[in-house]
Amino acid sequence: MVAGTHHVSDRRPNILFIMADDHAAHAVSAYGSRINETPHIDRIANEGMRLDNCFCTNSLCAPSRATILTGTYNHVNGVQTLSTEFDARQPALPGLLQEAGYQTAIVGKWHLGHGGVHDPRGFDHWTVLPDQGRYHNPVFIDMDGTQRVIPGYATDIITDLSIEWLSRRQADRPFFLMVHHKAPHRNWEPDAKHLDMYPGDLPVPDTFFDDYTGRSTAARAAKTRVADDLRLDDLKRLLPPGLTQDEQALWKYQTYIKDYLRCVASVDDNVGRLLDHLDEQGLAEDTIVVYTSDQGFFLGDHGWYDKRFMYEESLRMPFVIRYPREIPAGSVGEALATNVDFAQTFLDFAGAEAHPRMQGRSLRPLLRGERVADWRTSVYYRYWEHDDGIHHVWAHYGVRTERHKLVYYYADGLGLPGTSNQVFAPEWELFDLESDPWELRSVHDDPAYTDVRRELAAELARIQAEIGDKPHA
Ligand code: CA
C-alpha cells in the first residue's frame, strides 16, 4: 500500500494520538478562535499541518470513536447511537498496528461500553475511565478489571499515566498511544489552576440570538439552547437576580463558555507536557503527533451548546498533525477529510495493510503536501438518533461539498416539544456556504439552486450506495 510512491525512510513512526471530547475547532487559536489561546495545540499546527476541512460523520462521542477505531461508518461498526455498545472484536486500528509490531495503548476516555466484548482490544495496555468518567478524583478501570480512584484532575492524570506508559515501553519497537481526554465534555469542571481565567466577558457569537427562520423545523425543535436548556446545575451557579430574559441568556453563555474554555486550557497545557516529553526523550522527529476531538461543538453559535447537527460548528473536527519527516511545517490542508480516514492514514504511515472492510482513504499524500487528483469532492454525514427525548435533535443525513451542503431530516412523526402531537413531514435544507457561511438561510426551495439541489441529491444517493448505507424508508 505504501509502495514506491512515497519517499520514506524504513523507520516506522511512533503515533501519539491525542483526542479531546467536544473540543470545537473554533476554540483553538490555530483555527482563529476569537475567545481563547491554545499555544501548545497551535505548536503542532505550526510545526506540521492544520486540516481545515476535517469532518465527523456523526457528531456524537461513541459513534465517532467507533469510526476512528474501525475506519468505517456507523452502519458498519454498529454504533449508530449512544445506546449501542461497541463490539471490540471487529477489525480495528489498534489490533492491526499490534499485529504489525507496534506497542499499543489507550489511556483515558473509552466510552464504548465495558465488560466482555466491549472492553478495549488490540491494546498491550489500557486504563480507561468508566463511561464519561469524572473530572475530579476520577476512577480508572485497568486491564485486569480492577478499579482505582486516582486523586487529582482527570486531564492531568490521563497525561501522567500516558507519560508513565511511554517511559516503561520497549524502546526498540514503535508505539501507538491514544490519549483520550474527558475534557471539555459537559458538565464543565475546570481545575483550581484555571478557575480564575477569563475575568472579563468574552465575545458573543454573531448568531447567538438566532431565531431559526430560514431553516427547517428541526432547528427550532432542538432542546440544546443555552438560554432555555442549559441547566443551572451544569453551570453550578445561581442565576443572578433581576436580569431580563436576554441578560439571563448572556449570563448563561458567559458562565458556560468560560468553564468550557478553562477545561480546554488544561487540555492545552497537557498537550504541551506530552510535546515536552517527546523532546526530552529525543522522540519528536520519529513521532506522528495528532490533536483532534471526537466532533465539534456549538459555542453559543445559533444560541446552542452541544453538537449532533450537521451544521458547520458541530460537523468540523479540529485536526492538527506533526511529523517532521514528512509533513511540511506550517502547512494547511483544504481537502475534504473525515474521521473514517484516520485508521487507514495511520496504517499507511506504519506500512501496514488496511482491513478490506475499511471505508476511508489514507490522508498521507495530502499531509505530505501532494495533490491527489482523484480525491473525494463530498463527505457524508448521518445522525441516527431519531429523537433521544432530551436534546430533540431529529435524525438526519446529508452531504457536504466544498461549497454546498444538503441535509435531509427524516423526522416523520416528530413535532415541536410541548406543542401537542403535531406531526411534521420530512424536511430538506440546502446551504450555499460561500454566500451564507453561518447557514442562516436554506436555499433548498430557491429556483436559482435547482441544479445544485439535483446534483447534491444525486451525490447523496451515490455515496449512500457506495458505502452501503440505506436511505430512510
Ligand atoms: Ca464528544
Short mmCIF file of N, CA, C and O in Angstrom, two decimals, residues 70-130:
data_model
loop_
_atom_site.label_atom_id
_atom_site.label_comp_id
_atom_site.label_asym_id
_atom_site.label_seq_id
_atom_site.Cartn_x
_atom_site.Cartn_y
_atom_site.Cartn_z
N THR A 70 -12.30 1.91 13.78
CA THR A 70 -12.53 0.87 12.76
C THR A 70 -12.36 1.35 11.33
O THR A 70 -12.32 0.53 10.41
N GLY A 71 -12.33 2.68 11.12
CA GLY A 71 -12.28 3.18 9.75
C GLY A 71 -13.52 2.85 8.95
O GLY A 71 -13.46 2.64 7.74
N THR A 72 -14.65 2.82 9.66
CA THR A 72 -15.92 2.52 8.99
C THR A 72 -17.01 3.49 9.44
O THR A 72 -16.90 4.11 10.50
N TYR A 73 -18.05 3.59 8.63
CA TYR A 73 -19.24 4.38 9.02
C TYR A 73 -20.03 3.61 10.08
O TYR A 73 -19.86 2.40 10.26
N ASN A 74 -20.93 4.32 10.75
CA ASN A 74 -21.62 3.73 11.89
C ASN A 74 -22.57 2.59 11.54
O ASN A 74 -22.80 1.70 12.37
N HIS A 75 -23.13 2.58 10.33
CA HIS A 75 -24.00 1.44 9.99
C HIS A 75 -23.17 0.17 9.81
O HIS A 75 -23.71 -0.93 9.85
N VAL A 76 -21.85 0.32 9.67
CA VAL A 76 -20.97 -0.85 9.53
C VAL A 76 -20.41 -1.27 10.90
O VAL A 76 -20.39 -2.45 11.25
N ASN A 77 -19.97 -0.28 11.70
CA ASN A 77 -19.40 -0.65 13.02
C ASN A 77 -20.46 -0.83 14.10
O ASN A 77 -20.15 -1.26 15.21
N GLY A 78 -21.71 -0.50 13.77
CA GLY A 78 -22.82 -0.83 14.67
C GLY A 78 -23.08 0.18 15.77
O GLY A 78 -23.99 -0.01 16.58
N VAL A 79 -22.30 1.26 15.83
CA VAL A 79 -22.51 2.24 16.91
C VAL A 79 -23.18 3.49 16.31
O VAL A 79 -22.56 4.54 16.17
N GLN A 80 -24.46 3.35 15.97
CA GLN A 80 -25.16 4.48 15.36
C GLN A 80 -25.54 5.54 16.39
O GLN A 80 -25.66 6.71 16.08
N THR A 81 -25.80 5.07 17.62
CA THR A 81 -26.31 5.99 18.65
C THR A 81 -25.54 5.76 19.95
O THR A 81 -24.67 4.90 20.02
N LEU A 82 -25.90 6.54 20.96
CA LEU A 82 -25.21 6.37 22.25
C LEU A 82 -25.68 5.12 22.98
O LEU A 82 -25.04 4.68 23.93
N SER A 83 -26.80 4.55 22.56
CA SER A 83 -27.31 3.39 23.29
C SER A 83 -26.79 2.07 22.75
O SER A 83 -27.13 1.02 23.27
N THR A 84 -25.97 2.10 21.70
CA THR A 84 -25.38 0.86 21.19
C THR A 84 -23.95 0.73 21.69
O THR A 84 -23.16 1.66 21.52
N GLU A 85 -23.61 -0.38 22.28
CA GLU A 85 -22.23 -0.57 22.72
C GLU A 85 -21.40 -1.17 21.58
O GLU A 85 -21.91 -1.89 20.74
N PHE A 86 -20.14 -0.86 21.61
CA PHE A 86 -19.21 -1.26 20.55
C PHE A 86 -18.80 -2.71 20.75
O PHE A 86 -18.47 -3.12 21.86
N ASP A 87 -18.82 -3.48 19.68
CA ASP A 87 -18.27 -4.83 19.73
C ASP A 87 -16.81 -4.75 19.31
O ASP A 87 -16.50 -4.61 18.12
N ALA A 88 -15.93 -4.82 20.30
CA ALA A 88 -14.50 -4.57 20.05
C ALA A 88 -13.80 -5.73 19.36
O ALA A 88 -12.60 -5.66 19.09
N ARG A 89 -14.55 -6.78 19.01
CA ARG A 89 -13.93 -7.89 18.28
C ARG A 89 -13.77 -7.57 16.80
O ARG A 89 -13.09 -8.29 16.07
N GLN A 90 -14.43 -6.52 16.33
CA GLN A 90 -14.33 -6.21 14.90
C GLN A 90 -12.94 -5.67 14.54
O GLN A 90 -12.23 -5.16 15.40
N PRO A 91 -12.57 -5.81 13.27
CA PRO A 91 -11.23 -5.37 12.86
C PRO A 91 -11.05 -3.88 13.14
O PRO A 91 -11.92 -3.08 12.79
N ALA A 92 -9.95 -3.55 13.80
CA ALA A 92 -9.76 -2.15 14.18
C ALA A 92 -8.28 -1.79 14.19
O ALA A 92 -7.40 -2.64 14.25
N LEU A 93 -8.06 -0.49 14.14
CA LEU A 93 -6.73 0.07 14.05
C LEU A 93 -5.76 -0.45 15.11
O LEU A 93 -4.64 -0.88 14.75
N PRO A 94 -6.11 -0.45 16.39
CA PRO A 94 -5.10 -0.86 17.39
C PRO A 94 -4.61 -2.29 17.17
O PRO A 94 -3.39 -2.54 17.22
N GLY A 95 -5.55 -3.21 16.90
CA GLY A 95 -5.17 -4.61 16.70
C GLY A 95 -4.30 -4.79 15.46
O GLY A 95 -3.36 -5.59 15.45
N LEU A 96 -4.62 -4.03 14.41
CA LEU A 96 -3.84 -4.16 13.18
C LEU A 96 -2.43 -3.61 13.37
O LEU A 96 -1.46 -4.17 12.86
N LEU A 97 -2.32 -2.52 14.13
CA LEU A 97 -0.98 -2.00 14.42
C LEU A 97 -0.20 -2.95 15.33
O LEU A 97 1.01 -3.13 15.19
N GLN A 98 -0.92 -3.55 16.26
CA GLN A 98 -0.29 -4.52 17.17
C GLN A 98 0.26 -5.70 16.37
O GLN A 98 1.41 -6.12 16.57
N GLU A 99 -0.54 -6.19 15.44
CA GLU A 99 -0.08 -7.30 14.59
C GLU A 99 1.14 -6.89 13.76
O GLU A 99 1.98 -7.72 13.43
N ALA A 100 1.18 -5.61 13.42
CA ALA A 100 2.31 -5.11 12.62
C ALA A 100 3.54 -4.84 13.48
O ALA A 100 4.55 -4.35 12.98
N GLY A 101 3.45 -5.12 14.78
CA GLY A 101 4.62 -4.98 15.63
C GLY A 101 4.66 -3.75 16.51
O GLY A 101 5.64 -3.50 17.20
N TYR A 102 3.58 -2.98 16.47
CA TYR A 102 3.53 -1.80 17.34
C TYR A 102 3.15 -2.18 18.77
O TYR A 102 2.41 -3.12 19.00
N GLN A 103 3.68 -1.40 19.71
CA GLN A 103 3.18 -1.46 21.09
C GLN A 103 2.02 -0.48 21.18
O GLN A 103 2.19 0.69 20.83
N THR A 104 0.90 -0.95 21.67
CA THR A 104 -0.31 -0.13 21.60
C THR A 104 -0.89 0.11 22.98
O THR A 104 -0.86 -0.78 23.84
N ALA A 105 -1.43 1.30 23.19
CA ALA A 105 -2.03 1.62 24.49
C ALA A 105 -3.10 2.69 24.33
O ALA A 105 -3.05 3.51 23.40
N ILE A 106 -4.06 2.66 25.23
CA ILE A 106 -5.05 3.74 25.32
C ILE A 106 -5.20 4.13 26.79
O ILE A 106 -5.30 3.26 27.67
N VAL A 107 -5.22 5.44 27.02
CA VAL A 107 -5.37 5.98 28.37
C VAL A 107 -6.46 7.04 28.32
O VAL A 107 -6.40 7.96 27.50
N GLY A 108 -7.46 6.92 29.19
CA GLY A 108 -8.48 7.96 29.31
C GLY A 108 -9.86 7.49 28.91
O GLY A 108 -10.27 6.39 29.23
N LYS A 109 -10.54 8.34 28.14
CA LYS A 109 -11.94 8.05 27.84
C LYS A 109 -12.08 6.99 26.75
O LYS A 109 -11.48 7.10 25.68
N TRP A 110 -12.86 5.98 27.02
CA TRP A 110 -13.16 4.92 26.06
C TRP A 110 -14.57 5.10 25.56
O TRP A 110 -14.83 5.26 24.38
N HIS A 111 -15.54 5.07 26.48
CA HIS A 111 -16.93 5.42 26.19
C HIS A 111 -17.58 4.56 25.12
O HIS A 111 -18.43 5.00 24.34
N LEU A 112 -17.17 3.29 25.06
CA LEU A 112 -17.77 2.39 24.07
C LEU A 112 -18.32 1.15 24.73
O LEU A 112 -18.52 0.12 24.09
N GLY A 113 -18.56 1.23 26.05
CA GLY A 113 -19.09 0.08 26.77
C GLY A 113 -17.99 -0.60 27.57
O GLY A 113 -16.79 -0.37 27.34
N HIS A 114 -18.40 -1.41 28.51
CA HIS A 114 -17.44 -2.08 29.39
C HIS A 114 -17.82 -3.54 29.60
O HIS A 114 -18.98 -3.89 29.61
N GLY A 115 -16.80 -4.36 29.77
CA GLY A 115 -17.01 -5.77 30.06
C GLY A 115 -17.08 -6.60 28.80
O GLY A 115 -17.68 -6.18 27.80
N GLY A 116 -16.45 -7.78 28.83
CA GLY A 116 -16.54 -8.73 27.72
C GLY A 116 -16.10 -8.13 26.40
O GLY A 116 -15.03 -7.53 26.31
N VAL A 117 -16.96 -8.23 25.40
CA VAL A 117 -16.58 -7.80 24.05
C VAL A 117 -16.51 -6.29 23.93
O VAL A 117 -16.09 -5.78 22.89
N HIS A 118 -16.96 -5.57 24.96
CA HIS A 118 -16.96 -4.11 24.87
C HIS A 118 -15.69 -3.47 25.38
O HIS A 118 -15.44 -2.30 25.14
N ASP A 119 -14.89 -4.22 26.11
CA ASP A 119 -13.63 -3.67 26.61
C ASP A 119 -12.67 -3.39 25.45
O ASP A 119 -12.76 -4.01 24.40
N PRO A 120 -11.72 -2.47 25.67
CA PRO A 120 -10.73 -2.21 24.62
C PRO A 120 -10.00 -3.50 24.20
O PRO A 120 -9.70 -4.34 25.04
N ARG A 121 -9.77 -3.65 22.90
CA ARG A 121 -9.00 -4.79 22.38
C ARG A 121 -7.92 -4.29 21.44
O ARG A 121 -8.05 -3.22 20.87
N GLY A 122 -6.91 -5.12 21.29
CA GLY A 122 -5.82 -4.74 20.39
C GLY A 122 -4.81 -3.82 21.06
O GLY A 122 -3.95 -3.26 20.40
N PHE A 123 -4.95 -3.65 22.38
CA PHE A 123 -4.02 -2.80 23.12
C PHE A 123 -3.16 -3.64 24.05
O PHE A 123 -3.67 -4.50 24.77
N ASP A 124 -1.87 -3.36 24.06
CA ASP A 124 -0.98 -4.00 25.02
C ASP A 124 -1.24 -3.49 26.43
O ASP A 124 -0.94 -4.15 27.40
N HIS A 125 -1.75 -2.28 26.47
CA HIS A 125 -2.03 -1.67 27.77
C HIS A 125 -3.25 -0.77 27.65
O HIS A 125 -3.37 -0.02 26.67
N TRP A 126 -4.15 -0.86 28.61
CA TRP A 126 -5.21 0.16 28.65
C TRP A 126 -5.60 0.45 30.09
O TRP A 126 -5.58 -0.40 30.96
N THR A 127 -5.91 1.71 30.29
CA THR A 127 -6.51 2.14 31.55
C THR A 127 -7.47 3.26 31.19
O THR A 127 -7.09 4.28 30.60
N VAL A 128 -8.77 3.02 31.47
CA VAL A 128 -9.80 3.91 30.91
C VAL A 128 -10.78 4.36 31.98
O VAL A 128 -10.95 3.72 33.02
N LEU A 129 -11.44 5.47 31.68
CA LEU A 129 -12.50 5.96 32.55
C LEU A 129 -13.75 5.13 32.33
O LEU A 129 -14.05 4.77 31.19
N PRO A 130 -14.50 4.84 33.39
CA PRO A 130 -15.79 4.20 33.16
C PRO A 130 -16.75 5.21 32.52
O PRO A 130 -16.90 6.33 33.02
#
